[in-house]
Structures are given as structure tokens and as C-alpha cells.
Coordinates of C-alpha atoms in Angstrom, one line a residue:
M1 CA -9.7 -13.9 30.5
T2 CA -9.5 -17.7 31.1
G3 CA -9.6 -18.4 27.4
L4 CA -6.8 -16.0 26.6
V5 CA -4.4 -17.1 29.4
V6 CA -5.0 -20.8 28.7
Y7 CA -4.2 -20.2 25.0
L8 CA -1.0 -18.2 25.9
A9 CA 0.1 -21.0 28.3
G10 CA -0.8 -23.7 25.8
P11 CA 0.9 -25.2 22.7
G12 CA -0.4 -22.6 20.3
K13 CA -2.1 -23.1 16.9
S14 CA 1.0 -24.7 15.4
N15 CA 2.7 -26.0 18.5
E16 CA 4.9 -22.9 18.4
H17 CA 4.6 -22.1 22.1
E18 CA 7.6 -23.3 24.0
N19 CA 8.2 -23.0 27.8
P20 CA 5.4 -20.5 28.5
H21 CA 6.2 -18.6 31.7
V22 CA 5.5 -15.4 33.5
V23 CA 8.1 -12.7 33.2
A24 CA 6.3 -9.7 34.8
G25 CA 2.9 -8.5 36.0
H26 CA 0.9 -6.6 38.6
E27 CA 2.4 -7.2 42.1
S28 CA -0.4 -9.5 43.2
I29 CA -0.1 -11.5 40.0
V30 CA 3.7 -11.9 40.3
F31 CA 3.2 -13.0 44.0
A32 CA 0.7 -15.7 43.0
A33 CA 2.2 -16.8 39.7
P34 CA 4.1 -20.2 39.8
A35 CA 7.8 -20.3 38.9
G36 CA 8.8 -22.0 35.7
E37 CA 6.6 -23.4 32.9
L38 CA 2.9 -22.8 33.2
S39 CA 0.5 -25.7 33.3
H40 CA -3.1 -25.7 32.2
E41 CA -4.2 -25.5 35.8
D42 CA -1.8 -22.7 36.5
A43 CA -3.3 -20.7 33.6
I44 CA -6.8 -21.1 34.9
A45 CA -5.8 -19.9 38.4
L46 CA -3.8 -17.0 36.9
A47 CA -6.8 -15.9 34.9
G48 CA -9.0 -15.9 38.0
E49 CA -6.5 -13.6 39.8
L50 CA -6.5 -11.2 36.8
D51 CA -10.3 -11.2 36.7
T52 CA -10.8 -10.6 40.4
A53 CA -11.7 -6.8 40.3
R54 CA -14.3 -7.3 37.6
V55 CA -16.0 -10.1 39.4
V56 CA -16.0 -8.4 42.8
F57 CA -17.3 -5.1 41.6
G58 CA -19.5 -6.5 38.8
T59 CA -18.1 -3.9 36.4
E60 CA -19.2 -4.3 32.8
V61 CA -16.9 -3.1 30.0
S62 CA -18.6 -2.8 26.6
V63 CA -17.3 -1.2 23.4
T64 CA -19.2 -0.3 20.3
S65 CA -17.6 -0.6 16.9
R66 CA -18.9 2.4 15.0
R67 CA -17.6 1.0 11.7
K68 CA -19.5 -2.2 12.2
M69 CA -22.6 -0.3 13.3
N70 CA -22.6 2.1 10.3
A71 CA -22.0 -0.8 7.9
A72 CA -25.0 -2.6 9.2
I73 CA -27.1 0.6 9.0
D74 CA -26.0 1.0 5.4
D75 CA -27.3 -2.5 4.7
G76 CA -30.7 -1.5 6.0
V77 CA -30.5 -2.9 9.6
P78 CA -32.5 -0.8 12.1
R79 CA -30.2 1.5 14.1
S80 CA -31.1 -0.1 17.5
V81 CA -30.4 -3.6 16.2
A82 CA -27.1 -2.5 14.5
L83 CA -26.0 -0.8 17.8
A84 CA -26.7 -4.0 19.8
D85 CA -24.9 -6.2 17.3
A86 CA -21.8 -3.9 17.2
T87 CA -21.5 -3.7 21.0
S88 CA -19.4 -6.3 22.7
D89 CA -17.9 -7.1 26.1
Q90 CA -14.3 -6.1 26.2
N91 CA -13.1 -6.5 29.8
V92 CA -9.9 -8.3 28.5
W93 CA -7.1 -6.2 27.0
H94 CA -4.4 -8.1 25.1
C95 CA -1.4 -7.1 23.1
S96 CA 2.0 -8.5 22.2
L97 CA 5.4 -6.8 22.1
S98 CA 7.6 -8.3 19.4
L99 CA 11.2 -7.7 18.2
N100 CA 12.4 -7.9 14.6
P101 CA 14.0 -11.4 14.1
E102 CA 17.3 -9.7 13.3
E103 CA 17.4 -8.2 16.9
G104 CA 17.9 -11.5 18.5
E105 CA 16.6 -12.4 22.0
L106 CA 16.3 -10.5 25.3
S107 CA 16.6 -11.9 28.8
D108 CA 13.5 -12.4 31.0
E109 CA 14.8 -9.6 33.2
K110 CA 15.0 -7.2 30.3
W111 CA 11.5 -8.2 29.1
A112 CA 10.2 -7.7 32.6
T113 CA 11.5 -4.1 32.7
I114 CA 10.1 -3.4 29.2
A115 CA 6.7 -4.8 30.1
A116 CA 6.5 -2.8 33.3
D117 CA 7.4 0.4 31.4
F118 CA 4.9 -0.3 28.7
M119 CA 2.0 -0.8 31.2
K120 CA 3.0 2.4 32.9
E121 CA 3.0 4.3 29.6
M122 CA -0.5 2.8 28.8
D123 CA -1.7 3.9 32.3
F124 CA -2.7 0.4 33.4
D125 CA -0.2 0.3 36.3
D126 CA 1.5 3.6 37.1
A127 CA 2.7 4.1 40.7
D128 CA 2.9 7.9 40.1
S129 CA -0.8 8.1 39.0
P130 CA -3.7 8.7 41.4
R131 CA -5.7 6.0 39.6
A132 CA -5.8 2.5 41.0
P133 CA -3.8 0.0 38.9
A134 CA -5.3 -2.8 36.9
R135 CA -4.1 -6.4 37.1
W136 CA -1.9 -7.7 34.2
V137 CA 0.6 -10.4 33.4
A138 CA 3.3 -10.7 30.7
I139 CA 3.9 -14.2 29.4
R140 CA 6.8 -15.3 27.3
H141 CA 6.6 -18.5 25.2
G142 CA 9.4 -18.4 22.6
K143 CA 9.5 -16.8 19.2
T144 CA 6.8 -15.8 16.7
T145 CA 6.3 -17.8 13.5
A146 CA 8.4 -15.2 11.8
G147 CA 11.2 -15.7 14.3
G148 CA 10.9 -12.6 16.5
D149 CA 11.4 -12.7 20.2
H150 CA 8.2 -11.5 21.9
I151 CA 5.9 -11.4 25.0
H152 CA 2.2 -11.3 25.4
I153 CA 0.4 -9.0 27.8
A154 CA -3.0 -10.0 29.2
A155 CA -4.7 -7.3 31.4
S156 CA -8.0 -6.6 33.0
A157 CA -9.8 -3.5 31.8
V158 CA -11.2 -3.0 35.3
R159 CA -9.0 -1.4 38.0
E160 CA -8.6 -2.6 41.5
D161 CA -11.2 -0.1 42.7
G162 CA -13.8 -1.2 40.1
T163 CA -13.3 1.7 37.7
K164 CA -12.6 1.2 34.0
V165 CA -9.3 1.6 32.3
N166 CA -9.4 4.1 29.5
T167 CA -8.6 2.1 26.4
F168 CA -9.7 4.8 23.9
N169 CA -7.3 5.1 20.9
D170 CA -5.1 2.4 22.5
F171 CA -3.6 1.3 19.1
K172 CA -2.1 4.7 18.5
R173 CA -1.1 5.1 22.1
A174 CA 0.6 1.7 22.1
Q175 CA 2.7 2.7 19.1
A176 CA 3.7 5.9 20.8
A177 CA 4.7 3.9 23.9
C178 CA 6.7 1.5 21.8
N179 CA 8.6 4.3 20.2
V180 CA 9.5 5.6 23.7
L181 CA 10.7 2.1 24.8
E182 CA 12.7 1.5 21.7
R183 CA 14.8 4.5 22.5
R184 CA 14.9 4.0 26.2
H185 CA 16.1 0.4 25.9
D186 CA 18.4 0.8 22.9
L187 CA 16.3 -1.3 20.6
V188 CA 15.9 -0.8 16.8
V189 CA 13.6 2.2 16.3
L190 CA 10.9 1.7 13.7
A191 CA 11.5 4.7 11.4
S192 CA 8.1 4.3 9.6
R193 CA 6.3 4.8 12.9
E194 CA 8.3 7.9 13.8
A195 CA 7.5 9.4 10.4
E196 CA 3.8 8.2 10.8
R197 CA 4.1 6.3 7.5
G198 CA 3.5 2.7 8.7
T199 CA 1.3 0.4 6.6
R200 CA -1.2 -2.2 7.8
G201 CA 0.1 -5.7 8.3
I202 CA -1.5 -8.8 7.0
K203 CA -3.7 -10.4 9.7
P204 CA -3.4 -14.2 10.3
A205 CA -7.0 -14.7 9.3
E206 CA -6.5 -13.0 6.0
A207 CA -3.4 -15.0 5.2
A208 CA -5.3 -18.2 6.2
R209 CA -8.2 -17.4 3.8
A210 CA -5.7 -16.9 1.0
R211 CA -3.9 -20.2 1.7
R212 CA -7.2 -22.1 1.8
S213 CA -8.3 -20.7 -1.6
G214 CA -4.8 -21.2 -3.1
A215 CA -4.6 -17.4 -3.9
P216 CA -1.1 -16.0 -4.4
E217 CA -2.0 -13.0 -2.2
T218 CA -4.7 -11.9 0.2
A219 CA -8.0 -10.4 -1.0
R220 CA -7.1 -7.1 0.7
E221 CA -3.8 -6.8 -1.3
S222 CA -5.5 -7.6 -4.5
M223 CA -8.3 -5.1 -3.9
E224 CA -5.9 -2.4 -2.8
R225 CA -4.1 -2.6 -6.1
T226 CA -7.4 -2.7 -8.1
V227 CA -8.8 0.3 -6.2
R228 CA -5.6 2.2 -6.6
A229 CA -5.5 1.6 -10.4
C230 CA -9.1 2.6 -10.8
A231 CA -8.7 5.7 -8.6
T232 CA -5.6 6.9 -10.5
A233 CA -7.2 6.4 -13.9
S234 CA -10.4 8.2 -13.0
K235 CA -11.2 11.8 -13.5
T236 CA -14.5 11.8 -11.5
E237 CA -15.9 9.9 -8.5
A238 CA -18.7 8.4 -10.7
E239 CA -16.1 7.0 -13.1
F240 CA -14.3 5.5 -10.1
V241 CA -17.4 3.7 -8.9
R242 CA -18.1 2.3 -12.4
R243 CA -14.5 1.1 -12.8
L244 CA -14.7 -0.8 -9.5
R245 CA -17.9 -2.5 -10.5
A246 CA -16.5 -3.3 -13.9
R247 CA -13.6 -5.1 -12.1
K248 CA -16.2 -7.3 -10.3
L249 CA -15.8 -5.7 -6.9
L250 CA -18.7 -5.3 -4.6
V251 CA -19.0 -1.6 -3.7
R252 CA -21.1 0.1 -1.1
P253 CA -21.2 3.7 0.1
R254 CA -21.0 4.9 3.7
Y255 CA -23.3 7.8 4.4
D256 CA -22.8 10.6 6.9
K257 CA -24.2 9.5 10.3
G258 CA -25.8 6.4 8.8
S259 CA -28.3 8.5 6.8
A260 CA -28.9 8.4 3.1
G261 CA -27.4 11.8 2.7
E262 CA -23.8 12.7 1.8
V263 CA -21.4 9.8 1.0
V264 CA -18.4 10.1 3.3
G265 CA -16.7 6.8 2.7
Y266 CA -16.9 3.5 0.9
S267 CA -16.2 -0.2 1.3
V268 CA -15.3 -2.9 -1.2
A269 CA -15.4 -6.7 -1.2
T270 CA -14.6 -9.5 -3.6
T271 CA -17.6 -11.1 -5.2
P272 CA -18.4 -14.5 -3.5
T273 CA -17.8 -17.6 -5.6
P274 CA -20.6 -20.1 -6.1
A275 CA -18.9 -22.3 -3.6
D276 CA -18.9 -19.4 -1.1
R277 CA -22.6 -18.8 -1.6
A278 CA -23.4 -22.5 -1.2
N279 CA -21.5 -22.6 2.1
G280 CA -23.1 -19.4 3.4
I281 CA -19.8 -17.5 3.4
K282 CA -20.4 -13.7 3.3
P283 CA -18.3 -11.1 1.7
V284 CA -15.5 -9.5 3.8
W285 CA -15.7 -5.7 3.5
Y286 CA -12.8 -3.4 3.6
G287 CA -13.1 0.4 3.9
G288 CA -10.8 2.5 1.8
G289 CA -8.7 3.5 4.8
R290 CA -8.3 -0.2 5.7
L291 CA -6.9 -0.8 2.3
S292 CA -4.4 2.1 2.5
K293 CA -4.2 5.4 4.2
D294 CA -4.2 7.3 0.9
L295 CA -7.3 5.4 -0.5
T296 CA -9.9 7.1 1.8
L297 CA -12.6 8.9 -0.1
P298 CA -11.6 12.4 1.1
R299 CA -8.0 11.7 -0.1
L300 CA -9.2 10.4 -3.5
R301 CA -11.6 13.3 -4.0
D302 CA -8.6 15.6 -3.9
E303 CA -7.6 14.3 -7.3
W304 CA -11.1 14.3 -8.9
D305 CA -13.4 16.9 -10.5
Q306 CA -15.6 18.2 -7.7
S307 CA -17.9 20.3 -9.8
E308 CA -21.7 20.3 -9.1
D309 CA -22.4 18.0 -12.1
A310 CA -19.6 15.6 -11.0
R311 CA -21.0 15.4 -7.5
T312 CA -24.5 14.7 -8.8
A313 CA -23.3 12.0 -11.1
A314 CA -21.3 10.4 -8.2
A315 CA -24.4 10.4 -6.0
A316 CA -26.4 8.6 -8.7
E317 CA -23.7 5.9 -9.0
W318 CA -23.5 5.4 -5.3
K319 CA -27.2 5.0 -5.1
A320 CA -27.1 2.4 -7.8
T321 CA -24.6 0.4 -5.8
R322 CA -26.7 0.6 -2.7
R323 CA -29.8 -0.7 -4.6
G324 CA -27.8 -3.3 -6.5
T325 CA -28.9 -1.8 -9.9
A326 CA -26.9 -1.3 -13.0
V327 CA -24.5 1.7 -13.5
T328 CA -26.3 4.9 -14.6
V329 CA -23.8 5.6 -17.5
T330 CA -22.9 2.9 -20.0
D331 CA -20.7 4.9 -22.4
G332 CA -18.3 6.5 -19.9
R333 CA -14.6 7.1 -20.7
E334 CA -13.8 3.9 -18.8
R335 CA -15.4 1.9 -21.6
A336 CA -13.4 3.4 -24.5
P337 CA -10.6 1.2 -25.8
I338 CA -7.2 2.9 -26.0
D339 CA -5.1 2.9 -29.1
P340 CA -1.7 1.3 -28.4
K341 CA 0.0 4.2 -30.1
L342 CA -1.0 6.3 -27.1
V343 CA 1.6 4.4 -24.9
A344 CA 4.1 7.0 -26.3
R345 CA 1.7 9.7 -25.0
A346 CA 1.7 8.1 -21.6
A347 CA 5.5 8.1 -21.6
D348 CA 5.5 11.7 -22.6
D349 CA 3.1 12.6 -19.7
I350 CA 5.3 10.8 -17.2
G351 CA 8.3 12.7 -18.6
K352 CA 6.6 16.0 -18.1
W353 CA 5.5 14.9 -14.6
N354 CA 9.2 14.1 -13.8
T355 CA 10.0 17.7 -14.7
Y356 CA 7.4 18.9 -12.2
L357 CA 8.7 16.4 -9.5
A358 CA 12.2 17.9 -9.8
S359 CA 10.8 21.2 -8.4
I360 CA 9.4 19.6 -5.2
P361 CA 11.6 20.1 -2.1
A362 CA 12.7 16.9 -0.4
T363 CA 11.2 18.2 2.8
D364 CA 7.7 18.3 1.3
T365 CA 6.7 14.9 2.5
A366 CA 3.0 15.2 1.5
Q367 CA 3.8 16.0 -2.2
W368 CA 6.3 13.1 -2.4
A369 CA 3.8 10.8 -0.8
R370 CA 1.3 11.9 -3.4
A371 CA 3.8 11.3 -6.2
A372 CA 4.5 7.8 -4.9
G373 CA 0.8 7.0 -4.7
R374 CA 0.1 8.2 -8.2
T375 CA 3.1 6.3 -9.6
S376 CA 1.9 3.2 -7.7
G377 CA -1.4 3.6 -9.5
V378 CA 0.3 3.5 -12.9
F379 CA 2.1 0.3 -12.1
A380 CA -1.2 -1.1 -10.6
A381 CA -3.0 -0.3 -13.8
W382 CA -0.2 -1.8 -15.9
S383 CA -0.3 -4.9 -13.7
A384 CA -4.1 -5.2 -14.1
R385 CA -3.6 -5.1 -17.9
V386 CA -0.9 -7.7 -18.4
E387 CA -0.3 -9.8 -15.2
T388 CA -2.7 -12.7 -14.6
T389 CA -1.0 -13.3 -11.3
P390 CA 0.9 -10.7 -9.2
G391 CA 4.2 -10.1 -10.8
P392 CA 7.0 -7.5 -10.8
L393 CA 4.6 -4.7 -11.8
A394 CA 2.3 -5.6 -8.8
A395 CA 5.4 -5.7 -6.6
A396 CA 6.4 -2.2 -7.8
A397 CA 3.0 -0.9 -7.1
R398 CA 3.1 -2.4 -3.6
T399 CA 6.5 -0.8 -2.7
L400 CA 5.5 2.6 -3.9
A401 CA 2.1 2.4 -2.1
D402 CA 4.1 2.0 1.1
S403 CA 5.8 5.3 0.4
A404 CA 2.4 7.0 0.0
Q405 CA 1.4 6.3 3.6
I406 CA 1.1 9.5 5.6
S407 CA -1.2 10.8 8.2
A408 CA -4.5 12.5 7.2
H409 CA -3.4 15.9 8.4
Q410 CA -0.5 15.8 5.9
R411 CA -2.8 15.8 2.8
A412 CA -1.0 17.4 -0.2
P413 CA -2.8 20.1 -2.2
V414 CA -3.1 19.1 -5.9
P415 CA -1.2 21.6 -8.0
K416 CA -3.4 23.2 -10.7
K417 CA -2.6 22.7 -14.4
T418 CA 0.1 20.1 -13.6
I419 CA 0.2 16.8 -15.4
S420 CA 0.0 13.9 -13.1
A421 CA 0.0 10.1 -13.7
G422 CA -3.7 9.9 -14.3
G423 CA -3.5 9.8 -18.1
A424 CA -0.8 7.2 -18.0
A425 CA -2.8 5.0 -15.7
L426 CA -5.9 5.4 -17.9
I427 CA -3.9 4.4 -21.0
M428 CA -2.3 1.3 -19.4
L429 CA -5.6 0.2 -17.9
Q430 CA -7.6 0.4 -21.2
L431 CA -5.2 -0.6 -23.9
A432 CA -6.9 -2.4 -26.8
T433 CA -4.0 -4.8 -27.0
D434 CA -1.1 -5.9 -24.8
D435 CA 1.3 -6.4 -27.7
P436 CA 4.4 -4.6 -26.5
T437 CA 6.2 -2.0 -28.6
A438 CA 9.2 0.2 -28.2
A439 CA 6.9 2.8 -26.5
Y440 CA 6.6 0.4 -23.6
M441 CA 10.3 0.6 -23.0
L442 CA 10.2 4.4 -23.1
L443 CA 7.4 4.4 -20.6
L444 CA 9.3 2.1 -18.3
Q445 CA 12.4 4.4 -18.6
Q446 CA 10.3 7.4 -17.6
L447 CA 8.7 5.6 -14.7
S448 CA 12.2 4.4 -13.6
K449 CA 13.2 8.1 -13.4
T450 CA 10.1 8.8 -11.3
V451 CA 11.0 5.9 -8.9
E452 CA 14.6 7.2 -8.7
A453 CA 13.3 10.7 -7.8
I454 CA 11.1 9.2 -5.0
A455 CA 14.0 7.2 -3.6
S456 CA 16.2 10.3 -3.6
A457 CA 13.5 12.2 -1.8
H458 CA 13.4 9.5 0.9
R459 CA 17.2 9.6 1.2
A460 CA 17.3 13.4 1.4
A461 CA 14.6 13.3 4.1
G462 CA 16.7 10.8 6.2
D463 CA 14.3 7.8 5.6
L464 CA 17.1 5.5 4.5
M465 CA 15.2 2.3 5.0
R466 CA 12.4 3.3 2.7
A467 CA 14.9 4.7 0.2
R468 CA 16.6 1.4 0.0
A469 CA 13.4 -0.5 -0.3
V470 CA 12.4 1.7 -3.4
E471 CA 15.9 1.3 -4.8
T472 CA 15.9 -2.4 -4.4
M473 CA 12.5 -2.6 -6.1
S474 CA 13.9 -0.7 -9.0
E475 CA 16.9 -2.9 -9.3
V476 CA 14.9 -6.1 -9.1
Q477 CA 11.3 -5.6 -10.2
L478 CA 11.8 -3.0 -12.9
H479 CA 14.8 -4.7 -14.3
S480 CA 12.7 -7.9 -14.6
V481 CA 10.0 -5.9 -16.5
Q482 CA 12.7 -4.4 -18.8
A483 CA 14.1 -7.9 -19.5
R484 CA 10.7 -9.2 -20.4
L485 CA 10.0 -6.3 -22.7
R486 CA 13.3 -6.9 -24.5
E487 CA 12.5 -10.6 -25.0
T488 CA 9.3 -9.6 -26.8
Q489 CA 10.9 -7.1 -29.2
P490 CA 11.0 -8.3 -32.8
A491 CA 14.1 -10.1 -33.9
G492 CA 16.6 -8.5 -36.3
P493 CA 19.4 -5.9 -36.2
A494 CA 19.1 -3.6 -33.3
V495 CA 19.0 -0.5 -35.5
D496 CA 17.4 -1.4 -38.8
T497 CA 15.0 0.0 -41.4
I498 CA 11.5 -0.9 -40.2
E499 CA 8.6 -1.3 -42.6
R500 CA 5.8 0.9 -41.2
P501 CA 2.2 1.3 -42.4
R502 CA 2.4 5.1 -41.8
T503 CA 4.9 7.8 -41.3
L504 CA 5.9 8.1 -37.7
S505 CA 5.8 11.4 -35.8
A506 CA 9.1 12.9 -34.5
G507 CA 8.3 11.8 -31.0
E508 CA 7.5 8.2 -32.1
Q509 CA 10.8 8.1 -34.1
R510 CA 12.8 9.2 -31.1
A511 CA 11.0 6.7 -28.8
A512 CA 11.5 3.8 -31.2
Y513 CA 15.2 4.6 -31.8
A514 CA 15.9 5.1 -28.1
A515 CA 14.4 1.7 -27.3
E516 CA 16.4 0.0 -30.1
I517 CA 19.6 1.5 -29.0
D518 CA 19.0 0.6 -25.3
S519 CA 18.6 -3.0 -26.3
R520 CA 22.0 -3.2 -27.8
T521 CA 24.7 -5.0 -25.9
D522 CA 27.7 -4.4 -28.2
I523 CA 28.2 -0.7 -27.4
S524 CA 28.8 1.2 -24.2
E525 CA 26.3 3.3 -22.3
E526 CA 28.3 6.4 -23.3
I527 CA 28.0 5.6 -27.0
K528 CA 24.3 4.9 -26.5
Q529 CA 23.7 8.3 -25.1
V530 CA 25.7 9.9 -28.0
L531 CA 23.7 7.9 -30.6
K532 CA 20.3 8.9 -29.1
A533 CA 21.3 12.6 -28.7
R534 CA 22.5 12.9 -32.2
H535 CA 19.5 11.1 -33.6
A536 CA 17.2 13.4 -31.7
D537 CA 18.9 16.4 -33.4
T538 CA 18.1 15.0 -36.8
V539 CA 14.4 14.2 -36.3
G540 CA 12.2 16.6 -38.2
I541 CA 15.0 18.1 -40.3
P542 CA 14.1 18.4 -44.0
T543 CA 15.6 15.6 -46.2
G544 CA 17.7 18.1 -48.1
N545 CA 19.7 18.9 -45.0
K546 CA 20.4 15.4 -43.9
R547 CA 23.1 14.7 -46.4
G548 CA 25.1 17.6 -45.0
L549 CA 24.7 16.2 -41.5
A550 CA 25.6 12.7 -42.6
D551 CA 28.7 13.9 -44.4
S552 CA 30.0 15.6 -41.2
P553 CA 32.6 13.5 -39.4
D554 CA 31.1 14.5 -36.0
T555 CA 27.6 13.2 -36.9
V556 CA 26.5 9.6 -36.3
P557 CA 23.9 8.9 -39.0
N558 CA 20.7 6.9 -38.4
R559 CA 19.4 4.1 -40.7
T560 CA 15.8 5.3 -40.1
F561 CA 16.7 8.1 -42.6
D562 CA 18.3 5.8 -45.1
T563 CA 21.8 6.9 -44.4
P564 CA 24.8 4.7 -43.9
E565 CA 25.3 3.1 -40.5
P566 CA 28.5 4.2 -38.5
S567 CA 31.5 2.0 -38.8
N568 CA 33.3 0.5 -35.8
E569 CA 36.0 3.1 -36.3
Q570 CA 33.5 5.9 -35.9
E571 CA 31.9 4.3 -32.8
R572 CA 35.2 3.9 -31.2

């Protein structure tokens, strides 16, 4: 308690704490707290007052981290040792209440009311409850590094009668309390919390590690995108494990109740560098649920083959990761190079998927969250293939991943015999070349339609903030990708005869022509649509019939078929 209160009353890690002072607390704390700015000595005395009940009654408050214990058991640590290492003294309860920077500042009196209401909601200090209160204090010391007005609450987990405060599930309960207070005190209501679609924030320690290593993003953000790409591209659990290992991620299974039986979860970590090993730095492990709500193993299994053979193969791959041995299959589909011509196939798959998405009601949150997650996986796979550092594709994957966050009980059933984004993710992840073609532009157009549908679903469901985030991503990030693709298109007339080593299929002809027309800046969007529609009507028609079409004044010919190009008079 002393360490916490002294820190809250001190200068902070970056001298960001200004005028630390008490705004509220348990009645005995408010009575003893000094007026004005807290000194170091004041903080020590205040901590003693907060800790009185624990000291007098000798109450011990210990909490065991099941996640830490199970991870240690999975690493071969004896259960008794793992239990002891995962158990810690947690008699101090600490949280902060922070406003969005755009909300401005509140008065000390307003913060005092909010703090008292919050501690009542959390059952630390409720005059209407038969339980004895616990001592607590709310300290205000300026804005966060992001600019938000906030307070810190330090509380004892021991009540005035020596009993323990129930802090079980306190993270979720605190969020529910915040939702109540936002409405009660006319503050901005966090819509993502109300819809249970919040995402995990970046912890200061994670951000600091990224800064020290000079990385453009945290390891968790990078791994989340890699795991999502691999999961979306995989048809089986075994293939997923092999893909992760091929991407140089450390992988370990989590077995049911710490045994070596059924795998119920997994964790990933980045491979330590030689410098890390020399300095004794150990890998930082993240479970699938810590990466993203929709990347837990049960959620991922919804999308994969769960036949007996598939489960047996997965068990073998998990066992190989546990023992640190090589993968059991060396010729899986994840090793096959993909012909660039199949990019058009990926675009076609996304087009068919868009047709399916049009049938989903806007009220089916689970299915739209699944759609966002799968689309995010395609962008993540594309990013892994062409972006050496996180770029617009990675940003698109991140925004759509936010739309995929829903509670576990809202899991969406996977429709049978319905094309999803898995094939597109596979193609983009394993292309034998990254040389762009017109098919890339067509794929981007189809993905843009998917993104538009997701944004429309958010808007129809009343989630305007998330709808706008997806729309902004489309306007900024996808436009950037489109501009980059256009820059890499071969120079020459926009619609010209192209020497090709083979005869293109009808679908490839339509895709190439559409991309060429879209790149033109000398004609209107309306004319572009007319050109593409009429060209589509001519694809596959026998040569003998083309002359009749070309001779018609209502037909716009196409140079791909060696017919005259329309004059400006015709275009007008």
C-alpha cells in the first residue's frame, strides 16, 4: 500500500503528476487526509491509515493466477511448485477512472461523487450493505499522458471487521459500474462496452518494449495479425499449428486441467533474438484470447475440419510443439506455392461471399462479427505477403479485427456449403510472386464491397462510432492500397491490346478490362460502368457475332477483341 500511495503522490514516471491531492475516500481517510498537495510524508501516513484493518486483524489476501499456473505446468513444472509461484499477496486494490481527452475536465467535487458511487457499485463502501466497508482513497494528479482527466483509487482488500472484499471478476464488474456512472453523470457512454465489443488496450510495458527494440508496433499486435492470417488460411487445426511455426512463432498448447490430454487452448510468443538470449530475456507468451476475443481455440475450431482424422493430426502437431521437435507433416497445403493467376479466383470467392453477406440481417451481430474477422484475416494475409513493415493492409486488418470482438456466448454458427474468405487468405499468403496484376485491383474492389457491407451493418445496428471507423479505414487505407496498385500497373494506353502468352478465360478478360477502365481518369464513373457492362456482355461471344455488335450504334466496342475504340462523340 505504501509503495502505491507514494507513487500516486509522487512525480510519476515522466514527471506527469501535478498537484496530487485527495478528492474522496472512506470517512476515516478523508478525516485524516491533509488538504492541498500531498507530500511524501503525507503519502506514507495515508498508506498506513488505509492498511490499518489488515495489520490489526492480520488478514492475508492471496490470489492464484490460473493462467500462470497452467502455463508453468505445461512447461513441466510440478503442480505444487507452479501453484506456489502463481499465488501472490493482493491486499491492495488499485484502479483508475479516466475520461476521454475530448471530454475536458471535471471538478474535484464531481470526481468525489463519481468515486463514491463507483466504490459503492464495487461493494467496497456501501452504506446500504450489511458488510463492513473497506478503506479507500481517490487521488487526483492531473491528466494522463494521452490527455485525459482521471483519478486513481487505492483501496484495502480487507474490510474494517477483518473480512476480505470479494474482488472476483472485478475487471468485468468495474466496466459494468463505469457504464452505470457514465449514464448517471451525463458522461460519454462507451458504445463498445455496452455492445460487449471492446478490444484489449496496449499496456505501457508492451509499448515500452516496442520502443526499446525500435519496432513499429508491439509484439502482441504483430502476433495477432500473424495468428489471424494463419487461422483464416487454414482448413485444419494441424495446418494452423504448422503455419504458426513456419512464421517463426513459438507455440505451446494448453491442456485440459494441466494434463497431457485434450488441448483446450494455446499460447504464442516471438522467438527471442540472440541478444535476448544473451541477456536472459525470456519469451512473453500470449494466449489466443489475449490476442483477440475471436482467436481463442474454441472460436477458431468453429471454422476448421473437426473430423476424427483432423483431430488426430492436430494432437500430433501440438505434441511436436510441446517436445520442441519438427512438424509431423512436411508436404502440407501450407507449403504449396500459389500461382498468381489464382488471385482472380480469390476475387471471385470474395464476390460470392459478398452475395452471401447480403442475406445476413443487420441484427445478426454474431454473423457480422464473423464476417469482419474473416475479412480481417484476408487483409492480414495480404499484409504478411507484401508489407515488410505494418502498412495500410495491416491497418485495415486491425480495424476489421475490432469489429470482430464479441462475447463468447455470441459465437456464430458456420453456415454449411458457404464460401468464406479462407481461400482468398490462402492465396494471398502463399503467392509465388508479389508482382501485381489487374486481378489484385479486382480483389481489392470485392474486399471494398465487403468492408462497405460491414460498415452498413454497424450503422443499421446503431453502432455509429464503429461504422465510421470502418468507413474511414476504407477511405484512407484502402484508397492508399488502390493508389499503390495503380502505380505498379504497366505503362501505356489504359485500354490497349495486350500481348499475352495464352488465351485468357472470360473471367480473366472481364477482370483485366475492369481494372484498366477503373484506372482511367479521362472519363466519368458513369461511362466506366457502361463500358464495363457492355464489355462483359461481349465476353465469350463467337467471333462471327462480334461484328454485328460492333456495328450497332448502342454498343461500345472493346479493343481486346480487335474492334475499333469508341470515339469521343460516342463516349459523350
